[in-house]
């Protein structure tokens, strides 16, 4: 499994902790993981992860989450923990490792492995899931943070594919080079800002800089499967790219996000190095800024899952739990 795999498989809330939060009897969540040493090929690792998932009864749960990891195989605990709390523990989650390298290095030398991992794991899960009777299938969800969102996107061709093959999707801190993220953002509705775009009326895909404060467009139906991107205006991983050297991005010319200085301007090459210098410190900031999304997973998953029995007070308590964990 590797260190990150063991942390993922052994971590998370217990049934007793979930019961204490919900006030109702909860199930022990199922987690499956395949590390690099499981098999040499990604397809084989994905098959082993799905076999473990099946053996542990993961396909018998009400909710099934496919997580694409960062380069080193890490999964943000808050991403899965909050999912398990909000679903009463009636969940199973599966992930696999595709590199030993941290995300920024993995992007430079292992980008194809991230794509392959996201596609192979989802396809392996989907193959087993689709063979189940329609009335016995768990609700199928997808998640990924940072390079994990990059890999997670690769299993899908676009908005309709995400909507038709999942019950919901949550991506956090998507790098600027994400294919679908860029497509949705670049084709946003006129007048909507790059830091929080509106794509096709928000019918399936939406973006939130603070999910607890509302997800635009307001007062607009959001039916069917929901796809949500969490992103911060101050997250350099979301906005960094070689294009900053020679092209002024829309987010600088538009009204700045809540945690970006109005005095920031674009200067050829200089802005690129400013944002580059922020990259190593992107996670060393308070929650809700930079590349730190811990408590925001609570409101993000609440929006995607739409649990009927969770109150605003419950969400506030769960944010506190995530902050402590």
mmCIF file of C-alpha atoms in Angstrom, residues 194-196 208-211 230-239 251-252 254-264 275 278 281-293 296:
data_model
loop_
_atom_site.group_PDB
_atom_site.id
_atom_site.type_symbol
_atom_site.label_atom_id
_atom_site.label_comp_id
_atom_site.label_asym_id
_atom_site.label_seq_id
_atom_site.Cartn_x
_atom_site.Cartn_y
_atom_site.Cartn_z
ATOM 1 C CA UNK A 194 -12.903 33.621 -14.247
ATOM 2 C CA UNK A 195 -12.480 33.108 -10.500
ATOM 3 C CA UNK A 196 -16.103 31.885 -10.261
ATOM 4 C CA UNK A 208 -17.462 27.923 -5.757
ATOM 5 C CA UNK A 209 -14.827 30.032 -4.036
ATOM 6 C CA UNK A 210 -16.729 29.526 -0.766
ATOM 7 C CA UNK A 211 -19.399 26.834 -0.914
ATOM 8 C CA UNK A 230 -13.883 24.286 -5.383
ATOM 9 C CA UNK A 231 -11.278 26.945 -6.135
ATOM 10 C CA UNK A 232 -9.779 29.959 -4.370
ATOM 11 C CA UNK A 233 -8.814 33.212 -5.999
ATOM 12 C CA UNK A 234 -5.598 33.018 -3.945
ATOM 13 C CA UNK A 235 -4.716 29.446 -4.959
ATOM 14 C CA UNK A 236 -1.584 29.684 -7.153
ATOM 15 C CA UNK A 237 -1.991 26.076 -8.297
ATOM 16 C CA UNK A 238 -5.283 27.007 -9.970
ATOM 17 C CA UNK A 239 -3.894 30.035 -11.817
ATOM 18 C CA UNK A 251 -8.777 37.091 -13.457
ATOM 19 C CA UNK A 252 -6.299 39.969 -13.146
ATOM 20 C CA UNK A 254 -11.550 41.498 -13.602
ATOM 21 C CA UNK A 255 -12.621 42.404 -10.064
ATOM 22 C CA UNK A 256 -10.286 40.459 -7.750
ATOM 23 C CA UNK A 257 -11.374 37.582 -5.545
ATOM 24 C CA UNK A 258 -11.996 38.213 -1.859
ATOM 25 C CA UNK A 259 -8.463 37.305 -0.797
ATOM 26 C CA UNK A 260 -6.488 38.862 -3.675
ATOM 27 C CA UNK A 261 -5.166 42.428 -3.532
ATOM 28 C CA UNK A 262 -6.816 44.928 -5.862
ATOM 29 C CA UNK A 263 -3.375 46.385 -6.517
ATOM 30 C CA UNK A 264 -2.185 43.213 -8.275
ATOM 31 C CA UNK A 275 2.750 33.198 -8.849
ATOM 32 C CA UNK A 278 3.694 31.264 -4.200
ATOM 33 C CA UNK A 281 3.615 27.915 0.164
ATOM 34 C CA UNK A 282 0.178 27.211 -1.283
ATOM 35 C CA UNK A 283 -0.801 24.827 1.537
ATOM 36 C CA UNK A 284 0.886 26.746 4.356
ATOM 37 C CA UNK A 285 -2.028 29.145 4.737
ATOM 38 C CA UNK A 286 -5.253 29.179 6.783
ATOM 39 C CA UNK A 287 -8.105 26.978 5.672
ATOM 40 C CA UNK A 288 -10.243 28.630 3.001
ATOM 41 C CA UNK A 289 -7.285 30.273 1.281
ATOM 42 C CA UNK A 290 -4.549 29.193 -1.088
ATOM 43 C CA UNK A 291 -4.577 25.450 -1.744
ATOM 44 C CA UNK A 292 -6.240 24.527 1.563
ATOM 45 C CA UNK A 293 -9.812 23.254 1.226
ATOM 46 C CA UNK A 296 -14.921 23.513 2.434
#
